[in-house]
Amino acid sequence: MKRKIMETGILLFDKNGFKSTSVQDIVQELGVTKGTFYYYFSSKEELLKEIHLLYIESIIKQQEEIMNNPFYDFAKKLHEIILMQISTIRIELRSARIFTREMRHLSRDNFLEIKEKRSAFRHNVQKLIEEGITQGILQKGRADIITMAILGMTNWSYYWFSPEGEVPEEKVADIFLDLILNGISNDSVYTPNI
Amino acid sequence: MKRKIMETGILLFDKNGFKSTSVQDIVQELGVTKGTFYYYFSSKEELLKEIHLLYIESIIKQQEEIMNNPFYDFAKKLHEIILMQISTIRIELRSARIFTREMRHLSRDNFLEIKEKRSAFRHNVQKLIEEGITQGILQKGRADIITMAILGMTNWSYYWFSPEGEVPEEKVADIFLDLILNGISNDSVYTPNI
Amino acid sequence: MKRKIMETGILLFDKNGFKSTSVQDIVQELGVTKGTFYYYFSSKEELLKEIHLLYIESIIKQQEEIMNNPFYDFAKKLHEIILMQISTIRIELRSARIFTREMRHLSRDNFLEIKEKRSAFRHNVQKLIEEGITQGILQKGRADIITMAILGMTNWSYYWFSPEGEVPEEKVADIFLDLILNGISNDSVYTPNI
Amino acid sequence: MKRKIMETGILLFDKNGFKSTSVQDIVQELGVTKGTFYYYFSSKEELLKEIHLLYIESIIKQQEEIMNNPFYDFAKKLHEIILMQISTIRIELRSARIFTREMRHLSRDNFLEIKEKRSAFRHNVQKLIEEGITQGILQKGRADIITMAILGMTNWSYYWFSPEGEVPEEKVADIFLDLILNGISNDSVYTPNI
DNA sequence: TATGAATGAGCCTTCATTCAT
DNA sequence: TATGAATGAAGGCTCATTCAT
């Protein structure tokens, strides 16, 4: 039952937003009563928090498996991390969207707890970029801003990518990775602001 | 007064979200009463709609000025469009965030009206990419997905870029443009998935 | 309207208790809606607080007028204060009962504010007793416990005295005063615990 | 277990009131579940009723032992009854307070049952006063109102007397009895309202 | 142009109680 | 004897909106 409530919560929070989804909406969908909801969750916010935790802990775990894989070189790691995020869409699209949109509705304590894990995820990506620079594979540059550019691409994909569309997720990951590493210009002569 | 209501609405919708901001919150901030609000706006949603329109029409207008500037070549246009979006942060950060987060709270008709303009903006970027390809400046590829990657970078910047930070917006735009055109790898030999 | 809400609140809080009286009960009695209630009071507790304040400030004011009356001697003052409390029944019986029964439902801050005024009332009575002792009118003794005995008599009367009964309030006040000053035994020879 | 539930009920009903104490509060305090509660009591009200009965039957029994003691004269009886009530504080303070405050939450039938016993207690006191008058020990007067004055003193003591304070209960009983019999004025010449 | 009073629907949450196990 | 899951009614409170002035 708890799992069913979470699934329905994810569905409705994504569709209508946390604030616009009432506990009534959730239990009605499940054919149970409000009392049941509060038997499993102490508040609507707790449900939101558990949804956040489930998601962030899942992708942090995947990320760490990639980072710690001794058979992966730098490029493979970057590719896998980007692919992982895009692939996540297929099974956790809704959670991912809730994650980026509804975090502000967590209370201060829960907010900070989630924010910390979110930062950890970002730092791991940034660390990877910095390693690439150290190894001479990447150009020197602002690793922090590059990181944000990459996360921007992947996070934004939750709002347009459709697993049912004509382009499969692997293809999107390839395009992203190629863009990030090589750019899209035909030669390398262009220098901005000249 | 109408302008002041809009400004306060932007402030609060951004800070707390559309659903979590009550008409009471807005008028209280201004020291007027609810009656006043409803004299200028027929509903809370209408305020949201006007905020959306003000923003999207402003950036569409800027975009078109760039696109139609006969003195700009392709690269300059791309640079200017990216810079324009980042620069917007300084004066319209809040509107931009509301734009990406609260659109779902518009009623069907208003939603469609805004969505159309939003698509127009995206299509203009995509058209620019396609021109670049046609002109041989860019490599052949999925212009649509490249467009989403670019929009992802810029839209995401609303959630981390701070005009008060150490990196100025022009620098961010340069980094983004360089990433998009040339990538970040040290050479061009890398080919993913081989 | 605010006054009407207070009157109804006094009626129902006395009859059924603060906790057992819902805001719905109050507004239903008045034929208005809950919104109206919350237009005048920020919470149910605030109504309770205002009821407390109205009562305690009223009797403190009366008490001070008696205490400061230069034409009253000690005995007259004591008589008037006891009579005042009994007389209050006729118009503020319900408030008086709420006062002694529902105070615990005030939040900490409101509780302390009311408690302070309540103590002031008690201290004034005790001060009067101490004056009587100093002036040689009363026997020496524990003024504090005597005070509690007197307050017990008068406060308890709220639970049995009926203004419609055969004994008028002045008569009750006389009996109380006589009991306090002279006791009920036929002579003064009795000494307890011998 | 039943006894433990009653003890906890007494504790919490006194501390927070009947209405503000949930069955959940009680079983939580005991580390058991709601099912257990309903195994021993058919409803929350039944617990309240048993608490009332336990208390009132206990003090009625004590009262009757005093009244029927052939070695006690009138004054001794009055003294013992007052002392008994004050002494009760030490072991049954909470029950006594619940008794005077929560009776209204009993259903009609239970209410009447308890009320009858309560009246019996009061009538016994009044009968004692009347006997004193008949025997010429007390002045003629309204025995009913005198009774209420005495009960007021003793009942009120539940709200201020502390067994840990500097004045022991025997001393309080002595002061009360002396006040009732002899009054507190230094002579007997005072006549009110002249 | 602006106010202030009122509405009514809906929201989150609590809680006494039931019942199969 | 005791548990754990579930119910359903009610409670306090919020809020977008209306309307006479």
mmCIF file of C-alpha atoms in Angstrom, chain B residues 1-174:
data_model
loop_
_atom_site.group_PDB
_atom_site.id
_atom_site.type_symbol
_atom_site.label_atom_id
_atom_site.label_comp_id
_atom_site.label_asym_id
_atom_site.label_seq_id
_atom_site.Cartn_x
_atom_site.Cartn_y
_atom_site.Cartn_z
ATOM 1 C CA MET B 1 -0.709 50.225 -9.662
ATOM 2 C CA LYS B 2 -1.159 47.510 -12.264
ATOM 3 C CA ARG B 3 2.576 47.548 -12.874
ATOM 4 C CA LYS B 4 3.236 47.336 -9.162
ATOM 5 C CA ILE B 5 0.930 44.356 -8.848
ATOM 6 C CA MET B 6 2.754 42.616 -11.670
ATOM 7 C CA GLU B 7 6.120 43.283 -10.101
ATOM 8 C CA THR B 8 5.015 41.937 -6.774
ATOM 9 C CA GLY B 9 3.403 38.974 -8.471
ATOM 10 C CA ILE B 10 6.666 38.171 -10.244
ATOM 11 C CA LEU B 11 8.562 38.453 -7.005
ATOM 12 C CA LEU B 12 6.270 36.187 -5.045
ATOM 13 C CA PHE B 13 5.422 33.666 -7.742
ATOM 14 C CA ASP B 14 9.139 33.162 -8.215
ATOM 15 C CA LYS B 15 9.898 32.950 -4.538
ATOM 16 C CA ASN B 16 7.072 30.726 -3.392
ATOM 17 C CA GLY B 17 5.375 29.428 -6.500
ATOM 18 C CA PHE B 18 2.083 30.361 -8.104
ATOM 19 C CA LYS B 19 -0.027 28.004 -6.051
ATOM 20 C CA SER B 20 1.626 28.932 -2.792
ATOM 21 C CA THR B 21 1.210 32.627 -3.358
ATOM 22 C CA SER B 22 -2.195 33.945 -2.374
ATOM 23 C CA VAL B 23 -3.799 37.096 -3.669
ATOM 24 C CA GLN B 24 -3.687 38.144 -0.060
ATOM 25 C CA ASP B 25 0.102 37.821 -0.045
ATOM 26 C CA ILE B 26 0.381 40.090 -3.056
ATOM 27 C CA VAL B 27 -1.884 42.872 -1.879
ATOM 28 C CA GLN B 28 -0.463 42.743 1.620
ATOM 29 C CA GLU B 29 2.999 43.328 0.216
ATOM 30 C CA LEU B 30 1.628 46.404 -1.531
ATOM 31 C CA GLY B 31 -0.457 47.626 1.348
ATOM 32 C CA VAL B 32 -3.696 47.558 -0.620
ATOM 33 C CA THR B 33 -6.764 45.355 -0.453
ATOM 34 C CA LYS B 34 -7.990 42.456 -2.491
ATOM 35 C CA GLY B 35 -10.621 44.581 -4.151
ATOM 36 C CA THR B 36 -7.844 46.559 -5.770
ATOM 37 C CA PHE B 37 -6.318 43.427 -7.178
ATOM 38 C CA TYR B 38 -9.558 42.369 -8.778
ATOM 39 C CA TYR B 39 -10.071 45.803 -10.206
ATOM 40 C CA TYR B 40 -6.963 45.311 -12.353
ATOM 41 C CA PHE B 41 -7.010 41.580 -12.909
ATOM 42 C CA SER B 42 -10.044 39.398 -13.362
ATOM 43 C CA SER B 43 -8.315 36.481 -11.663
ATOM 44 C CA LYS B 44 -5.049 35.307 -10.236
ATOM 45 C CA GLU B 45 -4.496 33.316 -13.374
ATOM 46 C CA GLU B 46 -4.797 36.395 -15.525
ATOM 47 C CA LEU B 47 -1.910 37.906 -13.629
ATOM 48 C CA LEU B 48 0.107 34.790 -14.300
ATOM 49 C CA LYS B 49 -0.771 34.980 -17.969
ATOM 50 C CA GLU B 50 0.290 38.590 -18.269
ATOM 51 C CA ILE B 51 3.578 37.803 -16.602
ATOM 52 C CA HIS B 52 4.140 35.039 -19.105
ATOM 53 C CA LEU B 53 3.225 37.234 -22.059
ATOM 54 C CA LEU B 54 5.396 40.119 -20.953
ATOM 55 C CA TYR B 55 8.370 37.815 -20.748
ATOM 56 C CA ILE B 56 7.970 35.703 -23.849
ATOM 57 C CA GLU B 57 7.119 38.653 -26.070
ATOM 58 C CA SER B 58 10.132 40.512 -24.811
ATOM 59 C CA ILE B 59 12.600 37.780 -25.620
ATOM 60 C CA ILE B 60 10.931 36.929 -28.914
ATOM 61 C CA LYS B 61 11.279 40.543 -29.930
ATOM 62 C CA GLN B 62 14.953 40.595 -28.999
ATOM 63 C CA GLN B 63 15.476 37.328 -30.790
ATOM 64 C CA GLU B 64 13.944 38.644 -33.963
ATOM 65 C CA GLU B 65 16.037 41.759 -33.908
ATOM 66 C CA ILE B 66 19.103 39.567 -33.771
ATOM 67 C CA MET B 67 17.868 37.213 -36.472
ATOM 68 C CA ASN B 68 17.008 40.060 -38.811
ATOM 69 C CA ASN B 69 20.158 42.059 -38.285
ATOM 70 C CA PRO B 70 21.762 42.204 -41.740
ATOM 71 C CA PHE B 71 25.200 42.918 -40.318
ATOM 72 C CA TYR B 72 25.377 39.728 -38.269
ATOM 73 C CA ASP B 73 26.786 36.497 -39.702
ATOM 74 C CA PHE B 74 25.738 33.106 -38.422
ATOM 75 C CA ALA B 75 28.208 32.827 -35.605
ATOM 76 C CA LYS B 76 27.466 36.296 -34.361
ATOM 77 C CA LYS B 77 23.776 35.545 -34.360
ATOM 78 C CA LEU B 78 24.215 32.379 -32.321
ATOM 79 C CA HIS B 79 26.468 34.204 -29.920
ATOM 80 C CA GLU B 80 24.036 37.057 -29.510
ATOM 81 C CA ILE B 81 21.071 34.786 -28.923
ATOM 82 C CA ILE B 82 22.847 32.858 -26.216
ATOM 83 C CA LEU B 83 24.161 36.046 -24.660
ATOM 84 C CA MET B 84 20.711 37.572 -24.834
ATOM 85 C CA GLN B 85 19.259 34.735 -22.806
ATOM 86 C CA ILE B 86 21.958 34.830 -20.176
ATOM 87 C CA SER B 87 21.787 38.612 -20.000
ATOM 88 C CA THR B 88 18.074 38.454 -19.507
ATOM 89 C CA ILE B 89 18.839 36.998 -16.118
ATOM 90 C CA ARG B 90 19.932 40.328 -14.793
ATOM 91 C CA ILE B 91 16.571 41.960 -15.309
ATOM 92 C CA GLU B 92 14.141 39.151 -15.897
ATOM 93 C CA LEU B 93 15.509 36.256 -13.934
ATOM 94 C CA ARG B 94 12.354 35.870 -11.930
ATOM 95 C CA SER B 95 10.077 36.036 -14.934
ATOM 96 C CA ALA B 96 12.209 33.472 -16.690
ATOM 97 C CA ARG B 97 11.944 31.068 -13.812
ATOM 98 C CA ILE B 98 8.226 31.555 -13.499
ATOM 99 C CA PHE B 99 8.013 30.936 -17.223
ATOM 100 C CA THR B 100 9.548 27.497 -17.008
ATOM 101 C CA ARG B 101 7.893 26.442 -13.796
ATOM 102 C CA GLU B 102 4.382 27.780 -13.615
ATOM 103 C CA MET B 103 3.089 27.432 -17.136
ATOM 104 C CA ARG B 104 1.039 24.424 -16.175
ATOM 105 C CA HIS B 105 -1.163 26.582 -14.014
ATOM 106 C CA LEU B 106 -2.534 28.412 -17.005
ATOM 107 C CA SER B 107 -5.911 27.350 -18.272
ATOM 108 C CA ARG B 108 -6.032 25.439 -21.515
ATOM 109 C CA ASP B 109 -6.542 28.449 -23.766
ATOM 110 C CA ASN B 110 -3.897 30.598 -22.178
ATOM 111 C CA PHE B 111 -1.591 27.640 -22.040
ATOM 112 C CA LEU B 112 -1.858 27.069 -25.776
ATOM 113 C CA GLU B 113 -1.343 30.733 -26.568
ATOM 114 C CA ILE B 114 1.856 30.852 -24.542
ATOM 115 C CA LYS B 115 3.034 27.490 -25.742
ATOM 116 C CA GLU B 116 2.811 28.641 -29.334
ATOM 117 C CA LYS B 117 5.064 31.595 -28.676
ATOM 118 C CA ARG B 118 7.398 29.383 -26.795
ATOM 119 C CA SER B 119 7.600 27.050 -29.766
ATOM 120 C CA ALA B 120 8.241 30.003 -32.045
ATOM 121 C CA PHE B 121 11.236 30.928 -29.969
ATOM 122 C CA ARG B 122 12.562 27.388 -30.155
ATOM 123 C CA HIS B 123 11.943 27.151 -33.870
ATOM 124 C CA ASN B 124 13.906 30.289 -34.452
ATOM 125 C CA VAL B 125 16.914 28.781 -32.709
ATOM 126 C CA GLN B 126 16.486 25.564 -34.636
ATOM 127 C CA LYS B 127 16.195 27.474 -37.906
ATOM 128 C CA LEU B 128 19.464 29.223 -37.129
ATOM 129 C CA ILE B 129 21.183 25.885 -36.508
ATOM 130 C CA GLU B 130 19.793 24.563 -39.777
ATOM 131 C CA GLU B 131 21.082 27.598 -41.635
ATOM 132 C CA GLY B 132 24.491 26.973 -40.140
ATOM 133 C CA ILE B 133 24.411 23.459 -41.451
ATOM 134 C CA THR B 134 23.236 24.559 -44.876
ATOM 135 C CA GLN B 135 25.994 27.142 -45.020
ATOM 136 C CA GLY B 136 28.529 24.439 -44.193
ATOM 137 C CA ILE B 137 29.555 26.145 -41.021
ATOM 138 C CA LEU B 138 28.135 23.431 -38.824
ATOM 139 C CA GLN B 139 28.416 19.707 -39.164
ATOM 140 C CA LYS B 140 25.401 17.837 -40.373
ATOM 141 C CA GLY B 141 23.327 16.462 -37.525
ATOM 142 C CA ARG B 142 20.036 16.500 -35.638
ATOM 143 C CA ALA B 143 19.323 20.202 -35.529
ATOM 144 C CA ASP B 144 16.322 19.564 -33.281
ATOM 145 C CA ILE B 145 18.278 17.788 -30.584
ATOM 146 C CA ILE B 146 21.143 20.240 -30.803
ATOM 147 C CA THR B 147 18.604 22.993 -30.274
ATOM 148 C CA MET B 148 17.292 21.303 -27.153
ATOM 149 C CA ALA B 149 20.826 20.918 -25.861
ATOM 150 C CA ILE B 150 21.450 24.638 -26.308
ATOM 151 C CA LEU B 151 18.143 25.642 -24.729
ATOM 152 C CA GLY B 152 18.865 23.270 -21.876
ATOM 153 C CA MET B 153 22.113 25.040 -21.110
ATOM 154 C CA THR B 154 20.611 28.498 -21.181
ATOM 155 C CA ASN B 155 17.343 27.713 -19.429
ATOM 156 C CA TRP B 156 19.145 25.836 -16.701
ATOM 157 C CA SER B 157 21.350 28.818 -16.055
ATOM 158 C CA TYR B 158 18.369 30.511 -14.429
ATOM 159 C CA TYR B 159 18.728 28.117 -11.569
ATOM 160 C CA TRP B 160 22.371 28.561 -10.790
ATOM 161 C CA PHE B 161 23.725 31.729 -12.389
ATOM 162 C CA SER B 162 24.082 34.653 -10.065
ATOM 163 C CA PRO B 163 24.633 38.128 -11.511
ATOM 164 C CA GLU B 164 26.562 38.874 -8.343
ATOM 165 C CA GLY B 165 28.930 35.914 -8.731
ATOM 166 C CA GLU B 166 32.546 36.103 -9.855
ATOM 167 C CA VAL B 167 31.806 35.129 -13.453
ATOM 168 C CA PRO B 168 30.036 37.792 -15.531
ATOM 169 C CA GLU B 169 27.275 36.831 -17.913
ATOM 170 C CA GLU B 170 29.363 37.610 -20.999
ATOM 171 C CA LYS B 171 31.957 35.142 -19.848
ATOM 172 C CA VAL B 172 29.289 32.474 -19.344
ATOM 173 C CA ALA B 173 27.924 33.154 -22.819
ATOM 174 C CA ASP B 174 31.433 32.826 -24.259
#
